[in-house]
């Protein structure tokens, strides 16, 4: 039985069950102070998925939690298809984890192996590659939110590289979801602009004005494309403007959602590490953007 072990617990999020559960609840409480899931849920006839960040929970946990809370308002969801960014190993194919489960401090969550096998058989753009997931954090940090909010749901983890065919990967997975009649949502894991000397990206120099540009101009370029559901333009946008580390995951998510009938997206929250940590750390020359976005079929 192949079970993916948690590798960034104790670093990106708490490593013990009690502390992890408490931090999930704290992130949800913080998200609730910023918006209400009910308000956003009412904008949709049906929710197909969303975009979440994947930094340490101290920085982006509340943004991710807010999106997952909206997704979890549909208690009939059987499978969370988690499209992850690729930070280490780069392959032109989507790397499917078709093992039996993933482990987090909250226990194990089952992988939807039937859907995994169908996706692998249905598209040459996907490959069975569990080893690629070993050191990648972009999906792992989402697992406890799924476990807490949707304890009976399964997952399907797929790492999607920033390649031109990324949106086709998402569409191919959605076709199998539809064929199997699976009740699923698609979640794309990506942070936005990594700005500052630490990230070797300072086209506007340093200082407050530069960090505002990173968020309000550079991040916003990509966010606007996401809100317009322009799946086939996401990777090119990110390659040109360096405003997403998981553009493949975003593109796959949007394409999958559209394939399942999505025609609308809502921005729940958009912030940066600099803003989140301002009270604790004071001024910073670096910042990473985070956005929580929900995608689905409009209620109007």
PDB file of C-alpha atoms in Angstrom:
ATOM      1  CA  UNK A   1       0.000   0.000   0.000  1.00  0.00           C
ATOM      2  CA  UNK A   2       1.608   3.252  -1.187  1.00  0.00           C
ATOM      3  CA  UNK A   3       1.023   6.162   1.204  1.00  0.00           C
ATOM      4  CA  UNK A   4       2.592   9.575   0.673  1.00  0.00           C
ATOM      5  CA  UNK A   5       4.060  10.830   3.951  1.00  0.00           C
ATOM      6  CA  UNK A   6       3.912  14.470   5.025  1.00  0.00           C
ATOM      7  CA  UNK A   7       7.294  16.149   4.587  1.00  0.00           C
ATOM      8  CA  UNK A   8       6.723  19.815   5.485  1.00  0.00           C
ATOM      9  CA  UNK A   9       4.622  19.316   8.630  1.00  0.00           C
ATOM     10  CA  UNK A  10       6.315  21.210  11.417  1.00  0.00           C
ATOM     11  CA  UNK A  11       7.648  23.725   8.883  1.00  0.00           C
ATOM     12  CA  UNK A  12       4.820  25.056   6.725  1.00  0.00           C
ATOM     13  CA  UNK A  13       2.133  24.027   9.221  1.00  0.00           C
ATOM     14  CA  UNK A  14       1.994  22.308  12.647  1.00  0.00           C
ATOM     15  CA  UNK A  15       3.303  18.770  12.881  1.00  0.00           C
ATOM     16  CA  UNK A  16       1.132  17.383  15.692  1.00  0.00           C
ATOM     17  CA  UNK A  17      -2.516  16.435  15.275  1.00  0.00           C
ATOM     18  CA  UNK A  18      -3.771  18.739  18.014  1.00  0.00           C
ATOM     19  CA  UNK A  19      -1.802  21.773  16.913  1.00  0.00           C
ATOM     20  CA  UNK A  20      -2.639  21.156  13.260  1.00  0.00           C
ATOM     21  CA  UNK A  21      -6.380  20.924  13.954  1.00  0.00           C
ATOM     22  CA  UNK A  22      -6.236  24.045  16.112  1.00  0.00           C
ATOM     23  CA  UNK A  23      -4.385  25.973  13.410  1.00  0.00           C
ATOM     24  CA  UNK A  24      -6.894  24.899  10.742  1.00  0.00           C
ATOM     25  CA  UNK A  25      -9.660  26.285  12.957  1.00  0.00           C
ATOM     26  CA  UNK A  26      -7.676  29.479  13.545  1.00  0.00           C
ATOM     27  CA  UNK A  27      -7.198  29.950   9.796  1.00  0.00           C
ATOM     28  CA  UNK A  28     -10.922  29.413   9.239  1.00  0.00           C
ATOM     29  CA  UNK A  29     -11.763  31.929  11.963  1.00  0.00           C
ATOM     30  CA  UNK A  30      -9.418  34.475  10.436  1.00  0.00           C
ATOM     31  CA  UNK A  31     -10.951  33.867   7.007  1.00  0.00           C
ATOM     32  CA  UNK A  32     -14.440  34.322   8.448  1.00  0.00           C
ATOM     33  CA  UNK A  33     -13.465  37.760   9.741  1.00  0.00           C
ATOM     34  CA  UNK A  34     -12.623  38.800   6.190  1.00  0.00           C
ATOM     35  CA  UNK A  35     -15.592  37.359   4.297  1.00  0.00           C
ATOM     36  CA  UNK A  36     -18.465  34.926   4.642  1.00  0.00           C
ATOM     37  CA  UNK A  37     -18.697  31.704   2.692  1.00  0.00           C
ATOM     38  CA  UNK A  38     -22.473  32.063   2.494  1.00  0.00           C
ATOM     39  CA  UNK A  39     -22.252  35.328   0.564  1.00  0.00           C
ATOM     40  CA  UNK A  40     -19.883  33.877  -2.001  1.00  0.00           C
ATOM     41  CA  UNK A  41     -21.760  30.582  -2.195  1.00  0.00           C
ATOM     42  CA  UNK A  42     -24.900  32.457  -3.214  1.00  0.00           C
ATOM     43  CA  UNK A  43     -23.118  33.892  -6.272  1.00  0.00           C
ATOM     44  CA  UNK A  44     -23.001  30.411  -7.788  1.00  0.00           C
ATOM     45  CA  UNK A  45     -25.532  27.890  -8.964  1.00  0.00           C
ATOM     46  CA  UNK A  46     -22.778  25.295  -8.689  1.00  0.00           C
ATOM     47  CA  UNK A  47     -19.152  25.566  -7.631  1.00  0.00           C
ATOM     48  CA  UNK A  48     -16.607  23.705  -9.727  1.00  0.00           C
ATOM     49  CA  UNK A  49     -13.361  24.669  -7.997  1.00  0.00           C
ATOM     50  CA  UNK A  50     -10.952  27.334  -6.867  1.00  0.00           C
ATOM     51  CA  UNK A  51      -7.435  28.716  -6.586  1.00  0.00           C
ATOM     52  CA  UNK A  52      -5.545  28.705  -3.272  1.00  0.00           C
ATOM     53  CA  UNK A  53      -2.029  29.715  -2.142  1.00  0.00           C
ATOM     54  CA  UNK A  54       0.502  27.283  -0.711  1.00  0.00           C
ATOM     55  CA  UNK A  55       2.917  29.189   1.523  1.00  0.00           C
ATOM     56  CA  UNK A  56       3.332  28.511   5.216  1.00  0.00           C
ATOM     57  CA  UNK A  57       0.022  28.817   7.000  1.00  0.00           C
ATOM     58  CA  UNK A  58       1.341  31.783   8.999  1.00  0.00           C
ATOM     59  CA  UNK A  59       1.383  33.705   5.723  1.00  0.00           C
ATOM     60  CA  UNK A  60      -1.351  32.258   3.515  1.00  0.00           C
ATOM     61  CA  UNK A  61      -3.344  29.817   5.621  1.00  0.00           C
ATOM     62  CA  UNK A  62      -6.323  32.122   6.092  1.00  0.00           C
ATOM     63  CA  UNK A  63      -6.590  32.794   2.353  1.00  0.00           C
ATOM     64  CA  UNK A  64      -6.537  29.074   1.561  1.00  0.00           C
ATOM     65  CA  UNK A  65      -8.949  28.288   4.388  1.00  0.00           C
ATOM     66  CA  UNK A  66     -11.475  30.811   3.125  1.00  0.00           C
ATOM     67  CA  UNK A  67     -11.557  29.218  -0.308  1.00  0.00           C
ATOM     68  CA  UNK A  68     -11.788  25.682   1.050  1.00  0.00           C
ATOM     69  CA  UNK A  69     -14.643  26.707   3.329  1.00  0.00           C
ATOM     70  CA  UNK A  70     -16.636  27.906   0.320  1.00  0.00           C
ATOM     71  CA  UNK A  71     -15.857  24.706  -1.589  1.00  0.00           C
ATOM     72  CA  UNK A  72     -16.923  22.599   1.380  1.00  0.00           C
ATOM     73  CA  UNK A  73     -20.385  24.154   1.511  1.00  0.00           C
ATOM     74  CA  UNK A  74     -21.247  21.492  -1.080  1.00  0.00           C
ATOM     75  CA  UNK A  75     -21.258  18.451   1.172  1.00  0.00           C
ATOM     76  CA  UNK A  76     -21.931  16.084  -1.740  1.00  0.00           C
ATOM     77  CA  UNK A  77     -18.384  16.406  -3.115  1.00  0.00           C
ATOM     78  CA  UNK A  78     -16.751  12.992  -3.357  1.00  0.00           C
ATOM     79  CA  UNK A  79     -13.307  13.957  -4.627  1.00  0.00           C
ATOM     80  CA  UNK A  80     -11.053  16.994  -4.394  1.00  0.00           C
ATOM     81  CA  UNK A  81      -8.827  17.047  -7.482  1.00  0.00           C
ATOM     82  CA  UNK A  82      -5.743  18.921  -6.292  1.00  0.00           C
ATOM     83  CA  UNK A  83      -3.611  20.416  -9.060  1.00  0.00           C
ATOM     84  CA  UNK A  84      -0.230  21.328  -7.604  1.00  0.00           C
ATOM     85  CA  UNK A  85       2.625  23.576  -8.631  1.00  0.00           C
ATOM     86  CA  UNK A  86       5.980  22.078  -9.589  1.00  0.00           C
ATOM     87  CA  UNK A  87       8.907  23.617  -7.681  1.00  0.00           C
ATOM     88  CA  UNK A  88      11.553  20.924  -7.981  1.00  0.00           C
ATOM     89  CA  UNK A  89      11.296  18.283 -10.688  1.00  0.00           C
ATOM     90  CA  UNK A  90      10.079  19.506 -14.068  1.00  0.00           C
ATOM     91  CA  UNK A  91       8.425  17.172 -16.560  1.00  0.00           C
ATOM     92  CA  UNK A  92       6.196  18.136 -19.488  1.00  0.00           C
ATOM     93  CA  UNK A  93       3.505  15.790 -18.160  1.00  0.00           C
ATOM     94  CA  UNK A  94       1.038  15.994 -15.320  1.00  0.00           C
ATOM     95  CA  UNK A  95       2.290  13.778 -12.477  1.00  0.00           C
ATOM     96  CA  UNK A  96      -0.575  11.731 -11.033  1.00  0.00           C
ATOM     97  CA  UNK A  97      -0.351  10.256  -7.560  1.00  0.00           C
ATOM     98  CA  UNK A  98      -2.298   7.007  -7.843  1.00  0.00           C
ATOM     99  CA  UNK A  99      -1.192   5.436  -4.560  1.00  0.00           C
ATOM    100  CA  UNK A 100      -3.684   4.566  -1.863  1.00  0.00           C
ATOM    101  CA  UNK A 101      -3.513   7.596   0.439  1.00  0.00           C
ATOM    102  CA  UNK A 102      -1.763  10.731   1.699  1.00  0.00           C
ATOM    103  CA  UNK A 103      -0.878  11.152   5.345  1.00  0.00           C
ATOM    104  CA  UNK A 104      -1.033  14.393   7.304  1.00  0.00           C
ATOM    105  CA  UNK A 105      -0.893  15.071  11.048  1.00  0.00           C
ATOM    106  CA  UNK A 106      -4.676  14.559  10.985  1.00  0.00           C
ATOM    107  CA  UNK A 107      -4.370  11.029   9.617  1.00  0.00           C
ATOM    108  CA  UNK A 108      -4.737   9.515   6.172  1.00  0.00           C
ATOM    109  CA  UNK A 109      -6.977  10.663   3.327  1.00  0.00           C
ATOM    110  CA  UNK A 110      -7.754   8.172   0.572  1.00  0.00           C
ATOM    111  CA  UNK A 111      -6.771   8.783  -3.032  1.00  0.00           C
ATOM    112  CA  UNK A 112      -9.518   8.300  -5.626  1.00  0.00           C
ATOM    113  CA  UNK A 113      -7.678   5.506  -7.402  1.00  0.00           C
ATOM    114  CA  UNK A 114     -10.527   4.817  -9.820  1.00  0.00           C
ATOM    115  CA  UNK A 115     -10.425   8.385 -11.082  1.00  0.00           C
ATOM    116  CA  UNK A 116      -6.619   8.351 -11.104  1.00  0.00           C
ATOM    117  CA  UNK A 117      -6.524   5.252 -13.292  1.00  0.00           C
ATOM    118  CA  UNK A 118      -9.194   6.651 -15.615  1.00  0.00           C
ATOM    119  CA  UNK A 119      -7.271   9.906 -16.013  1.00  0.00           C
ATOM    120  CA  UNK A 120      -4.032   8.066 -16.748  1.00  0.00           C
ATOM    121  CA  UNK A 121      -5.678   5.841 -19.332  1.00  0.00           C
ATOM    122  CA  UNK A 122      -7.571   8.716 -20.889  1.00  0.00           C
ATOM    123  CA  UNK A 123      -4.720  11.120 -21.678  1.00  0.00           C
ATOM    124  CA  UNK A 124      -1.116  10.920 -22.828  1.00  0.00           C
ATOM    125  CA  UNK A 125      -0.520  14.247 -21.041  1.00  0.00           C
ATOM    126  CA  UNK A 126      -0.614  12.477 -17.679  1.00  0.00           C
ATOM    127  CA  UNK A 127       1.845  10.023 -16.178  1.00  0.00           C
ATOM    128  CA  UNK A 128       1.968   7.872 -13.064  1.00  0.00           C
ATOM    129  CA  UNK A 129       4.785   9.477 -11.074  1.00  0.00           C
ATOM    130  CA  UNK A 130       4.386   9.254  -7.294  1.00  0.00           C
ATOM    131  CA  UNK A 131       8.075   9.995  -6.683  1.00  0.00           C
ATOM    132  CA  UNK A 132       7.706  13.539  -8.035  1.00  0.00           C
ATOM    133  CA  UNK A 133       5.364  14.294  -5.136  1.00  0.00           C
ATOM    134  CA  UNK A 134       7.855  13.290  -2.436  1.00  0.00           C
ATOM    135  CA  UNK A 135       9.377  16.723  -1.755  1.00  0.00           C
ATOM    136  CA  UNK A 136       6.704  19.000  -3.244  1.00  0.00           C
ATOM    137  CA  UNK A 137       4.747  21.060  -0.710  1.00  0.00           C
ATOM    138  CA  UNK A 138       2.121  22.757  -2.897  1.00  0.00           C
ATOM    139  CA  UNK A 139      -0.465  19.997  -2.471  1.00  0.00           C
ATOM    140  CA  UNK A 140       0.568  18.777   0.962  1.00  0.00           C
ATOM    141  CA  UNK A 141      -0.285  22.058   2.705  1.00  0.00           C
ATOM    142  CA  UNK A 142      -3.889  21.789   1.435  1.00  0.00           C
ATOM    143  CA  UNK A 143      -4.563  18.289   2.766  1.00  0.00           C
ATOM    144  CA  UNK A 144      -5.531  19.172   6.378  1.00  0.00           C
ATOM    145  CA  UNK A 145      -8.118  21.692   5.134  1.00  0.00           C
ATOM    146  CA  UNK A 146      -9.775  18.963   3.071  1.00  0.00           C
ATOM    147  CA  UNK A 147      -9.624  16.513   5.974  1.00  0.00           C
ATOM    148  CA  UNK A 148     -11.151  18.965   8.422  1.00  0.00           C
ATOM    149  CA  UNK A 149     -13.884  20.375   6.181  1.00  0.00           C
ATOM    150  CA  UNK A 150     -14.724  17.294   4.099  1.00  0.00           C
ATOM    151  CA  UNK A 151     -13.658  14.270   6.161  1.00  0.00           C
ATOM    152  CA  UNK A 152     -15.365  11.708   3.918  1.00  0.00           C
ATOM    153  CA  UNK A 153     -13.962  13.050   0.640  1.00  0.00           C
ATOM    154  CA  UNK A 154     -11.139  11.491  -1.344  1.00  0.00           C
ATOM    155  CA  UNK A 155      -8.384  13.355  -3.161  1.00  0.00           C
ATOM    156  CA  UNK A 156      -6.604  13.101  -6.493  1.00  0.00           C
ATOM    157  CA  UNK A 157      -3.206  14.857  -6.386  1.00  0.00           C
ATOM    158  CA  UNK A 158      -1.754  15.897  -9.750  1.00  0.00           C
ATOM    159  CA  UNK A 159       1.319  18.085 -10.205  1.00  0.00           C
ATOM    160  CA  UNK A 160       1.004  20.255 -13.320  1.00  0.00           C
ATOM    161  CA  UNK A 161       4.112  21.874 -14.840  1.00  0.00           C
ATOM    162  CA  UNK A 162       4.021  25.353 -16.428  1.00  0.00           C
ATOM    163  CA  UNK A 163       3.715  24.055 -19.983  1.00  0.00           C
ATOM    164  CA  UNK A 164       1.542  25.149 -22.900  1.00  0.00           C
ATOM    165  CA  UNK A 165      -0.577  22.007 -22.553  1.00  0.00           C
ATOM    166  CA  UNK A 166      -1.413  22.618 -18.877  1.00  0.00           C
ATOM    167  CA  UNK A 167      -4.992  23.616 -19.636  1.00  0.00           C
ATOM    168  CA  UNK A 168      -5.391  20.467 -21.732  1.00  0.00           C
ATOM    169  CA  UNK A 169      -4.320  18.411 -18.715  1.00  0.00           C
ATOM    170  CA  UNK A 170      -7.131  19.956 -16.703  1.00  0.00           C
ATOM    171  CA  UNK A 171      -9.654  19.383 -19.448  1.00  0.00           C
ATOM    172  CA  UNK A 172      -8.601  15.737 -19.776  1.00  0.00           C
ATOM    173  CA  UNK A 173      -9.087  15.107 -16.059  1.00  0.00           C
ATOM    174  CA  UNK A 174     -12.488  16.800 -16.119  1.00  0.00           C
ATOM    175  CA  UNK A 175     -13.583  14.579 -18.992  1.00  0.00           C
ATOM    176  CA  UNK A 176     -12.931  11.527 -16.834  1.00  0.00           C
ATOM    177  CA  UNK A 177     -14.714  13.091 -13.868  1.00  0.00           C
ATOM    178  CA  UNK A 178     -17.722  13.609 -16.108  1.00  0.00           C
ATOM    179  CA  UNK A 179     -17.500  10.129 -17.630  1.00  0.00           C
ATOM    180  CA  UNK A 180     -17.452   8.489 -14.204  1.00  0.00           C
ATOM    181  CA  UNK A 181     -20.201  10.730 -12.882  1.00  0.00           C
ATOM    182  CA  UNK A 182     -17.931  11.754 -10.040  1.00  0.00           C
ATOM    183  CA  UNK A 183     -18.955  14.691  -7.846  1.00  0.00           C
ATOM    184  CA  UNK A 184     -15.685  16.585  -7.735  1.00  0.00           C
ATOM    185  CA  UNK A 185     -14.152  20.016  -7.330  1.00  0.00           C
ATOM    186  CA  UNK A 186     -10.843  21.156  -8.814  1.00  0.00           C
ATOM    187  CA  UNK A 187      -8.346  23.109  -6.719  1.00  0.00           C
ATOM    188  CA  UNK A 188      -5.274  24.834  -8.147  1.00  0.00           C
ATOM    189  CA  UNK A 189      -2.373  25.573  -5.797  1.00  0.00           C
ATOM    190  CA  UNK A 190      -0.289  28.639  -6.614  1.00  0.00           C
ATOM    191  CA  UNK A 191       1.232  31.710  -5.055  1.00  0.00           C
ATOM    192  CA  UNK A 192       1.496  34.897  -7.106  1.00  0.00           C
ATOM    193  CA  UNK A 193       4.330  37.396  -7.679  1.00  0.00           C
ATOM    194  CA  UNK A 194       7.515  36.695  -5.709  1.00  0.00           C
ATOM    195  CA  UNK A 195       8.980  40.195  -5.455  1.00  0.00           C
ATOM    196  CA  UNK A 196      12.199  41.473  -3.928  1.00  0.00           C
ATOM    197  CA  UNK A 197      15.929  40.754  -3.633  1.00  0.00           C
ATOM    198  CA  UNK A 198      15.267  37.384  -2.023  1.00  0.00           C
ATOM    199  CA  UNK A 199      13.535  36.249  -5.210  1.00  0.00           C
ATOM    200  CA  UNK A 200      15.863  38.043  -7.643  1.00  0.00           C
ATOM    201  CA  UNK A 201      12.903  39.924  -9.111  1.00  0.00           C
ATOM    202  CA  UNK A 202      12.980  43.711  -8.667  1.00  0.00           C
ATOM    203  CA  UNK A 203      11.899  45.338 -11.965  1.00  0.00           C
ATOM    204  CA  UNK A 204      10.486  48.336 -10.066  1.00  0.00           C
ATOM    205  CA  UNK A 205      13.306  48.620  -7.567  1.00  0.00           C
ATOM    206  CA  UNK A 206      12.627  48.385  -3.851  1.00  0.00           C
ATOM    207  CA  UNK A 207      10.395  50.095  -1.347  1.00  0.00           C
ATOM    208  CA  UNK A 208       6.687  50.435  -0.712  1.00  0.00           C
ATOM    209  CA  UNK A 209       5.842  51.605  -4.236  1.00  0.00           C
ATOM    210  CA  UNK A 210       7.539  48.566  -5.744  1.00  0.00           C
ATOM    211  CA  UNK A 211       5.658  46.185  -3.463  1.00  0.00           C
ATOM    212  CA  UNK A 212       2.380  47.902  -4.299  1.00  0.00           C
ATOM    213  CA  UNK A 213       3.179  47.422  -7.991  1.00  0.00           C
ATOM    214  CA  UNK A 214       3.820  43.725  -7.417  1.00  0.00           C
ATOM    215  CA  UNK A 215       0.397  43.311  -5.832  1.00  0.00           C
ATOM    216  CA  UNK A 216      -1.833  45.862  -7.537  1.00  0.00           C
ATOM    217  CA  UNK A 217      -0.388  45.654 -11.054  1.00  0.00           C
ATOM    218  CA  UNK A 218       1.566  42.444 -11.541  1.00  0.00           C
ATOM    219  CA  UNK A 219      -0.605  40.123  -9.452  1.00  0.00           C
ATOM    220  CA  UNK A 220      -3.709  41.803 -10.759  1.00  0.00           C
ATOM    221  CA  UNK A 221      -2.774  41.084 -14.379  1.00  0.00           C
ATOM    222  CA  UNK A 222      -2.966  37.372 -13.644  1.00  0.00           C
ATOM    223  CA  UNK A 223      -5.968  37.582 -11.331  1.00  0.00           C
ATOM    224  CA  UNK A 224      -7.969  39.346 -14.034  1.00  0.00           C
ATOM    225  CA  UNK A 225      -7.183  36.551 -16.494  1.00  0.00           C
ATOM    226  CA  UNK A 226      -8.265  33.993 -13.915  1.00  0.00           C
ATOM    227  CA  UNK A 227     -11.518  35.857 -13.311  1.00  0.00           C
ATOM    228  CA  UNK A 228     -12.120  35.831 -17.072  1.00  0.00           C
ATOM    229  CA  UNK A 229     -11.442  32.059 -17.075  1.00  0.00           C
ATOM    230  CA  UNK A 230      -8.705  32.416 -19.713  1.00  0.00           C
ATOM    231  CA  UNK A 231      -7.141  29.028 -19.033  1.00  0.00           C
ATOM    232  CA  UNK A 232      -5.041  28.903 -22.192  1.00  0.00           C
ATOM    233  CA  UNK A 233      -3.375  32.256 -21.427  1.00  0.00           C
ATOM    234  CA  UNK A 234      -2.295  31.665 -17.836  1.00  0.00           C
ATOM    235  CA  UNK A 235       1.046  29.942 -18.422  1.00  0.00           C
ATOM    236  CA  UNK A 236       2.193  32.489 -21.004  1.00  0.00           C
ATOM    237  CA  UNK A 237       1.177  35.358 -18.736  1.00  0.00           C
ATOM    238  CA  UNK A 238       3.121  33.928 -15.815  1.00  0.00           C
ATOM    239  CA  UNK A 239       6.184  33.158 -17.911  1.00  0.00           C
ATOM    240  CA  UNK A 240       6.264  36.724 -19.224  1.00  0.00           C
ATOM    241  CA  UNK A 241       5.442  38.625 -16.045  1.00  0.00           C
ATOM    242  CA  UNK A 242       6.643  36.245 -13.311  1.00  0.00           C
ATOM    243  CA  UNK A 243       3.362  36.473 -11.418  1.00  0.00           C
ATOM    244  CA  UNK A 244       2.679  32.836 -10.490  1.00  0.00           C
ATOM    245  CA  UNK A 245       4.778  29.859  -9.447  1.00  0.00           C
ATOM    246  CA  UNK A 246       1.955  27.421 -10.183  1.00  0.00           C
ATOM    247  CA  UNK A 247       0.646  28.671 -13.509  1.00  0.00           C
ATOM    248  CA  UNK A 248       0.229  25.105 -14.771  1.00  0.00           C
ATOM    249  CA  UNK A 249      -1.964  24.265 -11.795  1.00  0.00           C
ATOM    250  CA  UNK A 250      -4.048  27.411 -12.317  1.00  0.00           C
ATOM    251  CA  UNK A 251      -4.498  26.719 -16.031  1.00  0.00           C
ATOM    252  CA  UNK A 252      -5.498  23.108 -15.401  1.00  0.00           C
ATOM    253  CA  UNK A 253      -8.000  24.141 -12.742  1.00  0.00           C
ATOM    254  CA  UNK A 254      -9.683  26.774 -14.889  1.00  0.00           C
ATOM    255  CA  UNK A 255      -9.915  24.460 -17.894  1.00  0.00           C
ATOM    256  CA  UNK A 256     -11.341  21.642 -15.784  1.00  0.00           C
ATOM    257  CA  UNK A 257     -13.922  23.950 -14.226  1.00  0.00           C
ATOM    258  CA  UNK A 258     -14.989  25.339 -17.609  1.00  0.00           C
ATOM    259  CA  UNK A 259     -15.232  21.798 -18.981  1.00  0.00           C
ATOM    260  CA  UNK A 260     -17.694  21.063 -16.176  1.00  0.00           C
ATOM    261  CA  UNK A 261     -19.795  24.147 -16.905  1.00  0.00           C
ATOM    262  CA  UNK A 262     -18.144  27.039 -15.063  1.00  0.00           C
ATOM    263  CA  UNK A 263     -18.780  30.522 -16.432  1.00  0.00           C
ATOM    264  CA  UNK A 264     -17.928  32.760 -13.474  1.00  0.00           C
ATOM    265  CA  UNK A 265     -15.199  33.388 -10.896  1.00  0.00           C
ATOM    266  CA  UNK A 266     -15.093  35.417  -7.686  1.00  0.00           C
ATOM    267  CA  UNK A 267     -12.045  36.821  -5.901  1.00  0.00           C
ATOM    268  CA  UNK A 268     -12.422  36.132  -2.178  1.00  0.00           C
ATOM    269  CA  UNK A 269      -9.201  37.685  -0.957  1.00  0.00           C
ATOM    270  CA  UNK A 270      -5.916  39.052  -2.303  1.00  0.00           C
ATOM    271  CA  UNK A 271      -3.029  39.899  -0.014  1.00  0.00           C
ATOM    272  CA  UNK A 272       0.742  39.490   0.317  1.00  0.00           C
ATOM    273  CA  UNK A 273       3.190  38.073   2.823  1.00  0.00           C
ATOM    274  CA  UNK A 274       4.364  41.618   3.496  1.00  0.00           C
ATOM    275  CA  UNK A 275       0.854  42.709   4.483  1.00  0.00           C
ATOM    276  CA  UNK A 276       0.116  39.608   6.548  1.00  0.00           C
ATOM    277  CA  UNK A 277       3.370  39.785   8.500  1.00  0.00           C
ATOM    278  CA  UNK A 278       3.585  43.582   8.809  1.00  0.00           C
ATOM    279  CA  UNK A 279       2.682  43.731  12.499  1.00  0.00           C
ATOM    280  CA  UNK A 280       5.050  40.912  13.377  1.00  0.00           C
ATOM    281  CA  UNK A 281       8.058  41.718  11.201  1.00  0.00           C
ATOM    282  CA  UNK A 282       7.621  45.355  10.268  1.00  0.00           C
ATOM    283  CA  UNK A 283       8.876  46.616   6.920  1.00  0.00           C
ATOM    284  CA  UNK A 284      10.074  44.073   4.367  1.00  0.00           C
ATOM    285  CA  UNK A 285      11.754  44.418   0.989  1.00  0.00           C
ATOM    286  CA  UNK A 286      10.203  41.135  -0.196  1.00  0.00           C
ATOM    287  CA  UNK A 287       6.635  39.994  -0.743  1.00  0.00           C
ATOM    288  CA  UNK A 288       4.720  37.045  -2.163  1.00  0.00           C
ATOM    289  CA  UNK A 289       1.162  37.433  -3.416  1.00  0.00           C
ATOM    290  CA  UNK A 290      -1.725  35.205  -2.338  1.00  0.00           C
ATOM    291  CA  UNK A 291      -5.240  34.972  -3.744  1.00  0.00           C
ATOM    292  CA  UNK A 292      -8.277  32.880  -2.934  1.00  0.00           C
ATOM    293  CA  UNK A 293     -10.614  32.500  -5.918  1.00  0.00           C
ATOM    294  CA  UNK A 294     -13.787  30.457  -6.447  1.00  0.00           C
ATOM    295  CA  UNK A 295     -14.898  29.230  -9.880  1.00  0.00           C
ATOM    296  CA  UNK A 296     -18.284  27.881 -10.895  1.00  0.00           C
ATOM    297  CA  UNK A 297     -21.557  28.339 -12.697  1.00  0.00           C
ATOM    298  CA  UNK A 298     -23.148  31.700 -11.998  1.00  0.00           C
ATOM    299  CA  UNK A 299     -26.419  31.837 -10.110  1.00  0.00           C
ATOM    300  CA  UNK A 300     -27.660  34.699 -12.294  1.00  0.00           C
TER     301      UNK A 300
END
